[in-house]
Amino acid sequence: MRTQVGIVGAGPAGLLLSHLLHLRGIESIVLEARSRHYVENRIRAGVLEFGTEQLLNESGLGERMRREGLLHPGVVMRFNGADHRVDFADLVGKHVMVYSQHKVVQDLIAARLGAGGQIVFQAEDVSVHDFQAARPHIYYRQGDAVQQIDCDIIAGCDGFHGVCRASIPLGMLRIFEREYPFGWLGILAGTPPSTEENVYVSHERGFALLAMRSPTLSRLYLQCAPDEDLAQWSDDRIWSELQIRAARDDFRLAEGPILQRGITPMRSFVIEPMQCGRLYLAGDAAHIVPPTGAKGLNLAAADVAVLTQAIVAFYRLGSSDRLDAYSATCLRRIWKAQRFSWWMTTLLHRFFDHSPFEQQMQAAELDYVFGSRAASLALAENYVGLPLPV
Ligand code: RFL
Ligand code: PHB
């Protein structure tokens, strides 16, 4: 088989890239290790930045999002039982869109297949070759048959545990990494959200987040140990811990059936550069942020917006200048999103090894954000998303 761009991974990055390329007349094949059912039902992110929402709308993917998405003009920080609302609309004239990642993935798959696009689900043993030469190719297996795809460009959109980053010789990459001494225990609950906007809670027992997926589904998180044993968390324990951390006068969190639960480790990770020869990494394959800033999916979308422009220039102008600049173009914005995600994480979580001085610094910073329009504006500007680098 032959195509112009071979894409590994049918997450948001790979699917959106394939869609954006198709809109500009460029062919691609997407290879995905999992089944369609699996990727369409994987519950992950929930917050789309203003620019991501615009990108989806402008590329014809916004129909269901406009119907089912929840527009949030602000976000709430809760500390010592008091709320501080960061009003995005007032501070920066923008909002965020609450719309599940798995719906974005469903919409993208429907758009690609509807346009005759090729997505190979359950592709096994995917491997990428000769990307340091002009004729890269990809092998994969389906059943007993090994297939080869010849292409001009490979896009590694296969997430943090994928094969593409691991195929680049280690000596060519610089890795920047930070692990956090906690994780998130997340639940999806079949109960209407108790708040109108997402509420980030700083509490002496640890961070909590009250988020949502729809008018009937709540998404709630608790800071926990990085190696927390989910079996130790009965439904009663989860709800009572959420009630304690989210407490405020006149507020009670609505409880309901827990439909899904899981533990997410927290990590900051960046590789530089995000490319090697004709292999370009995008999304979680190249960087991970702790989820506190709600940036992961949005960074994936920004990467593929930049990569699309560069690939279009490659075919239309015969110039690889923009492809050569891909990593540097993306990384300036990625590092700012990394900084914001690290800052939100550090601001709101309980570090049980902090000295009394460090605890006072954290409390003072929260107090400052609560009391300062300038600090709230900086938070708002970053939360709704910095301008796309295109
Ligand atoms: P994905 O979504 O991981 O997709 C990669 C795809 O590649 C496939 N794959 C392979 N395919 C073929 N061959 C192989 N060898 C392969 N290896 C892997 C995988 O099956 C998969 O389908 O990466 P992508 O596209 O870069 O998208 C990134 C986002 O998924 C991720 O950043 C976000 O989910 C992060 N995130 C959040 N981001 C936000 O913007 N806002 C949020 O509110 C938010 N909340 C979250 C999150 C992530 C979470 N978890 C579980 C990590 C909340 C959570 C709990
Ligand atoms: C979510 O809706 O799952 C969510 C919202 C905000 C975050 C992280 C996750 O910062």
CSV table of N, CA and C in Angstrom, one decimal, residues 204-291:
chain,number,residue,atom,x,y,z
A,204,GLU,N,-6.8,20.5,53.0
A,204,GLU,CA,-5.7,20.0,53.7
A,204,GLU,C,-5.6,18.5,53.6
A,205,ARG,N,-6.7,17.8,53.2
A,205,ARG,CA,-6.6,16.3,53.0
A,205,ARG,C,-6.2,16.0,51.6
A,206,GLY,N,-6.1,17.0,50.7
A,206,GLY,CA,-5.7,16.8,49.3
A,206,GLY,C,-6.6,17.5,48.4
A,207,PHE,N,-6.2,17.6,47.1
A,207,PHE,CA,-6.9,18.2,46.0
A,207,PHE,C,-8.2,17.4,45.7
A,208,ALA,N,-9.2,18.1,45.2
A,208,ALA,CA,-10.4,17.5,44.6
A,208,ALA,C,-10.8,18.3,43.4
A,209,LEU,N,-11.5,17.7,42.4
A,209,LEU,CA,-12.0,18.4,41.3
A,209,LEU,C,-13.4,17.9,41.0
A,210,LEU,N,-14.3,18.9,40.9
A,210,LEU,CA,-15.7,18.6,40.6
A,210,LEU,C,-15.9,19.0,39.2
A,211,ALA,N,-16.0,18.0,38.3
A,211,ALA,CA,-16.1,18.3,36.8
A,211,ALA,C,-17.4,17.6,36.3
A,212,MET,N,-17.6,17.6,35.0
A,212,MET,CA,-18.8,17.1,34.5
A,212,MET,C,-18.6,16.7,33.1
A,213,ARG,N,-19.5,15.8,32.6
A,213,ARG,CA,-19.5,15.4,31.2
A,213,ARG,C,-20.8,15.8,30.5
A,214,SER,N,-21.9,15.9,31.2
A,214,SER,CA,-23.2,16.2,30.6
A,214,SER,C,-24.1,16.7,31.7
A,215,PRO,N,-25.3,17.1,31.3
A,215,PRO,CA,-26.3,17.5,32.4
A,215,PRO,C,-26.6,16.3,33.3
A,216,THR,N,-26.3,15.1,33.0
A,216,THR,CA,-26.6,13.9,33.8
A,216,THR,C,-25.4,13.2,34.3
A,217,LEU,N,-24.2,13.6,33.9
A,217,LEU,CA,-23.0,12.8,34.3
A,217,LEU,C,-22.0,13.7,35.0
A,218,SER,N,-21.6,13.3,36.2
A,218,SER,CA,-20.5,14.1,36.9
A,218,SER,C,-19.2,13.3,36.8
A,219,ARG,N,-18.1,14.1,36.7
A,219,ARG,CA,-16.8,13.5,36.7
A,219,ARG,C,-16.1,14.1,37.8
A,220,LEU,N,-15.6,13.3,38.8
A,220,LEU,CA,-15.1,13.8,40.0
A,220,LEU,C,-13.7,13.2,40.3
A,221,TYR,N,-12.8,13.9,40.8
A,221,TYR,CA,-11.4,13.4,41.1
A,221,TYR,C,-11.0,13.7,42.5
A,222,LEU,N,-10.2,12.8,43.0
A,222,LEU,CA,-9.5,13.0,44.4
A,222,LEU,C,-8.0,12.8,44.2
A,223,GLN,N,-7.3,13.7,44.8
A,223,GLN,CA,-5.8,13.4,44.9
A,223,GLN,C,-5.6,12.2,45.8
A,224,CYS,N,-4.8,11.3,45.3
A,224,CYS,CA,-4.5,10.0,46.1
A,224,CYS,C,-3.0,9.7,46.0
A,225,ALA,N,-2.6,8.6,46.6
A,225,ALA,CA,-1.2,8.2,46.5
A,225,ALA,C,-0.9,7.7,45.1
A,226,PRO,N,0.3,7.9,44.6
A,226,PRO,CA,0.6,7.5,43.2
A,226,PRO,C,0.4,6.0,43.0
A,227,ASP,N,0.6,5.2,44.1
A,227,ASP,CA,0.4,3.7,44.0
A,227,ASP,C,-0.9,3.3,44.7
A,228,GLU,N,-1.8,4.2,44.8
A,228,GLU,CA,-3.1,3.9,45.5
A,228,GLU,C,-3.7,2.6,45.0
A,229,ASP,N,-4.3,1.8,45.9
A,229,ASP,CA,-5.0,0.6,45.6
A,229,ASP,C,-6.5,0.9,45.5
A,230,LEU,N,-7.0,0.8,44.3
A,230,LEU,CA,-8.4,1.1,44.0
A,230,LEU,C,-9.3,0.3,44.9
A,231,ALA,N,-8.9,-1.0,45.1
A,231,ALA,CA,-9.7,-1.9,45.9
A,231,ALA,C,-10.0,-1.4,47.3
A,232,GLN,N,-9.1,-0.4,47.8
A,232,GLN,CA,-9.3,0.1,49.1
A,232,GLN,C,-10.4,1.2,49.2
A,233,TRP,N,-10.9,1.5,48.0
A,233,TRP,CA,-11.9,2.7,47.9
A,233,TRP,C,-13.3,2.1,47.6
A,234,SER,N,-14.1,1.9,48.6
A,234,SER,CA,-15.5,1.6,48.5
A,234,SER,C,-16.2,2.8,47.9
A,235,ASP,N,-17.4,2.6,47.4
A,235,ASP,CA,-18.2,3.8,47.0
A,235,ASP,C,-18.4,4.7,48.1
A,236,ASP,N,-18.7,4.2,49.3
A,236,ASP,CA,-19.0,5.1,50.5
A,236,ASP,C,-17.7,5.9,50.8
A,237,ARG,N,-16.6,5.3,50.7
A,237,ARG,CA,-15.3,6.0,51.1
A,237,ARG,C,-15.1,7.1,50.1
A,238,ILE,N,-15.3,6.8,48.8
A,238,ILE,CA,-15.1,7.8,47.8
A,238,ILE,C,-16.0,9.0,48.0
A,239,TRP,N,-17.3,8.7,48.2
A,239,TRP,CA,-18.3,9.8,48.4
A,239,TRP,C,-18.0,10.6,49.7
A,240,SER,N,-17.6,9.9,50.7
A,240,SER,CA,-17.4,10.7,52.0
A,240,SER,C,-16.2,11.5,51.9
A,241,GLU,N,-15.1,11.0,51.2
A,241,GLU,CA,-13.9,11.9,51.0
A,241,GLU,C,-14.2,13.1,50.1
A,242,LEU,N,-15.0,12.8,49.1
A,242,LEU,CA,-15.4,14.0,48.2
A,242,LEU,C,-16.2,15.0,49.0
A,243,GLN,N,-17.1,14.5,49.8
A,243,GLN,CA,-18.0,15.5,50.6
A,243,GLN,C,-17.1,16.3,51.5
A,244,ILE,N,-16.1,15.6,52.2
A,244,ILE,CA,-15.2,16.4,53.1
A,244,ILE,C,-14.4,17.5,52.4
A,245,ARG,N,-13.8,17.0,51.3
A,245,ARG,CA,-12.9,18.0,50.6
A,245,ARG,C,-13.7,19.1,49.9
A,246,ALA,N,-14.9,18.8,49.4
A,246,ALA,CA,-15.7,19.8,48.6
A,246,ALA,C,-16.5,20.7,49.5
A,247,ALA,N,-16.5,20.4,50.9
A,247,ALA,CA,-17.4,21.1,51.8
A,247,ALA,C,-17.4,22.6,51.7
A,248,ARG,N,-18.5,23.2,51.7
A,248,ARG,CA,-18.7,24.6,51.8
A,248,ARG,C,-20.1,24.9,52.4
A,249,ASP,N,-20.3,26.0,53.1
A,249,ASP,CA,-21.6,26.2,53.6
A,249,ASP,C,-22.7,26.1,52.5
A,250,ASP,N,-23.8,25.6,52.8
A,250,ASP,CA,-24.9,25.5,51.8
A,250,ASP,C,-24.6,24.7,50.6
A,251,PHE,N,-23.6,23.8,50.7
A,251,PHE,CA,-23.3,23.0,49.5
A,251,PHE,C,-23.2,21.6,49.9
A,252,ARG,N,-23.9,20.7,49.1
A,252,ARG,CA,-23.7,19.3,49.3
A,252,ARG,C,-23.6,18.7,47.9
A,253,LEU,N,-22.6,17.8,47.7
A,253,LEU,CA,-22.4,17.2,46.4
A,253,LEU,C,-23.4,16.1,46.2
A,254,ALA,N,-24.1,16.1,45.1
A,254,ALA,CA,-25.1,15.1,44.8
A,254,ALA,C,-24.4,13.7,44.6
A,255,GLU,N,-24.8,12.7,45.2
A,255,GLU,CA,-24.2,11.4,45.0
A,255,GLU,C,-25.1,10.5,44.1
A,256,GLY,N,-24.5,9.5,43.5
A,256,GLY,CA,-25.2,8.6,42.6
A,256,GLY,C,-24.3,7.4,42.3
A,257,PRO,N,-24.8,6.6,41.4
A,257,PRO,CA,-24.1,5.3,41.0
A,257,PRO,C,-22.7,5.7,40.4
A,258,ILE,N,-21.7,4.9,40.8
A,258,ILE,CA,-20.4,5.2,40.2
A,258,ILE,C,-20.3,4.2,38.9
A,259,LEU,N,-20.2,4.8,37.8
A,259,LEU,CA,-20.2,4.1,36.5
A,259,LEU,C,-18.8,3.6,36.1
A,260,GLN,N,-17.8,4.4,36.4
A,260,GLN,CA,-16.4,4.0,36.0
A,260,GLN,C,-15.5,4.6,37.1
A,261,ARG,N,-14.4,4.0,37.3
A,261,ARG,CA,-13.4,4.5,38.2
A,261,ARG,C,-12.0,4.1,37.8
A,262,GLY,N,-11.0,5.0,38.1
A,262,GLY,CA,-9.6,4.6,37.7
A,262,GLY,C,-8.7,5.6,38.4
A,263,ILE,N,-7.4,5.2,38.3
A,263,ILE,CA,-6.3,6.0,38.9
A,263,ILE,C,-5.4,6.5,37.8
A,264,THR,N,-5.1,7.8,37.8
A,264,THR,CA,-4.2,8.4,36.8
A,264,THR,C,-3.0,8.8,37.5
A,265,PRO,N,-1.8,8.4,37.0
A,265,PRO,CA,-0.6,9.0,37.6
A,265,PRO,C,-0.4,10.4,37.1
A,266,MET,N,0.4,11.2,37.7
A,266,MET,CA,0.7,12.5,37.3
A,266,MET,C,2.1,12.7,36.9
A,267,ARG,N,2.3,13.3,35.7
A,267,ARG,CA,3.6,13.4,35.2
A,267,ARG,C,3.7,14.6,34.3
A,268,SER,N,4.9,15.2,34.3
A,268,SER,CA,5.2,16.2,33.3
A,268,SER,C,6.3,15.6,32.4
A,269,PHE,N,6.2,15.7,31.1
A,269,PHE,CA,7.2,15.0,30.2
A,269,PHE,C,7.3,15.7,28.9
A,270,VAL,N,8.5,16.0,28.4
A,270,VAL,CA,8.6,16.6,27.1
A,270,VAL,C,9.9,16.0,26.5
A,271,ILE,N,9.8,15.6,25.2
A,271,ILE,CA,11.0,15.3,24.5
A,271,ILE,C,11.3,16.4,23.4
A,272,GLU,N,12.6,16.6,23.3
A,272,GLU,CA,13.1,17.5,22.2
A,272,GLU,C,14.1,16.8,21.4
A,273,PRO,N,14.1,17.0,20.1
A,273,PRO,CA,13.0,17.6,19.3
A,273,PRO,C,11.9,16.6,19.1
A,274,MET,N,10.8,17.0,18.6
A,274,MET,CA,9.6,16.2,18.4
A,274,MET,C,9.7,15.6,17.0
A,275,GLN,N,10.8,15.4,16.4
A,275,GLN,CA,10.9,14.9,15.1
A,275,GLN,C,12.3,14.3,14.8
A,276,CYS,N,12.3,13.4,13.9
A,276,CYS,CA,13.6,12.7,13.5
A,276,CYS,C,13.4,12.3,12.0
A,277,GLY,N,14.2,13.0,11.1
A,277,GLY,CA,14.0,12.7,9.7
A,277,GLY,C,12.6,13.0,9.3
A,278,ARG,N,11.9,12.0,8.7
A,278,ARG,CA,10.5,12.2,8.2
A,278,ARG,C,9.5,11.7,9.2
A,279,LEU,N,9.9,11.5,10.5
A,279,LEU,CA,9.0,11.0,11.5
A,279,LEU,C,8.7,12.2,12.4
A,280,TYR,N,7.4,12.5,12.6
A,280,TYR,CA,7.0,13.7,13.4
A,280,TYR,C,6.1,13.2,14.5
A,281,LEU,N,6.4,13.5,15.7
A,281,LEU,CA,5.6,13.1,16.9
A,281,LEU,C,4.6,14.2,17.2
A,282,ALA,N,3.4,13.8,17.6
A,282,ALA,CA,2.4,14.8,18.0
A,282,ALA,C,1.6,14.3,19.2
A,283,GLY,N,1.1,15.2,20.0
A,283,GLY,CA,0.3,14.8,21.2
A,283,GLY,C,1.1,14.1,22.2
A,284,ASP,N,0.4,13.2,23.0
A,284,ASP,CA,1.0,12.5,24.1
A,284,ASP,C,2.3,11.7,23.7
A,285,ALA,N,2.5,11.4,22.5
A,285,ALA,CA,3.7,10.7,22.1
A,285,ALA,C,4.9,11.6,22.4
A,286,ALA,N,4.7,12.9,22.4
A,286,ALA,CA,5.9,13.8,22.6
A,286,ALA,C,5.8,14.5,23.9
A,287,HIS,N,4.7,14.6,24.5
A,287,HIS,CA,4.6,15.4,25.8
A,287,HIS,C,3.4,14.9,26.6
A,288,ILE,N,3.6,15.0,28.0
A,288,ILE,CA,2.5,14.7,28.9
A,288,ILE,C,2.4,15.8,29.9
A,289,VAL,N,1.2,16.2,30.2
A,289,VAL,CA,1.1,17.2,31.3
A,289,VAL,C,0.2,16.6,32.4
A,290,PRO,N,0.4,17.0,33.7
A,290,PRO,CA,-0.6,16.6,34.7
A,290,PRO,C,-1.9,17.2,34.3
A,291,PRO,N,-3.0,16.5,34.6
A,291,PRO,CA,-4.3,16.9,34.1
A,291,PRO,C,-4.9,18.2,34.7
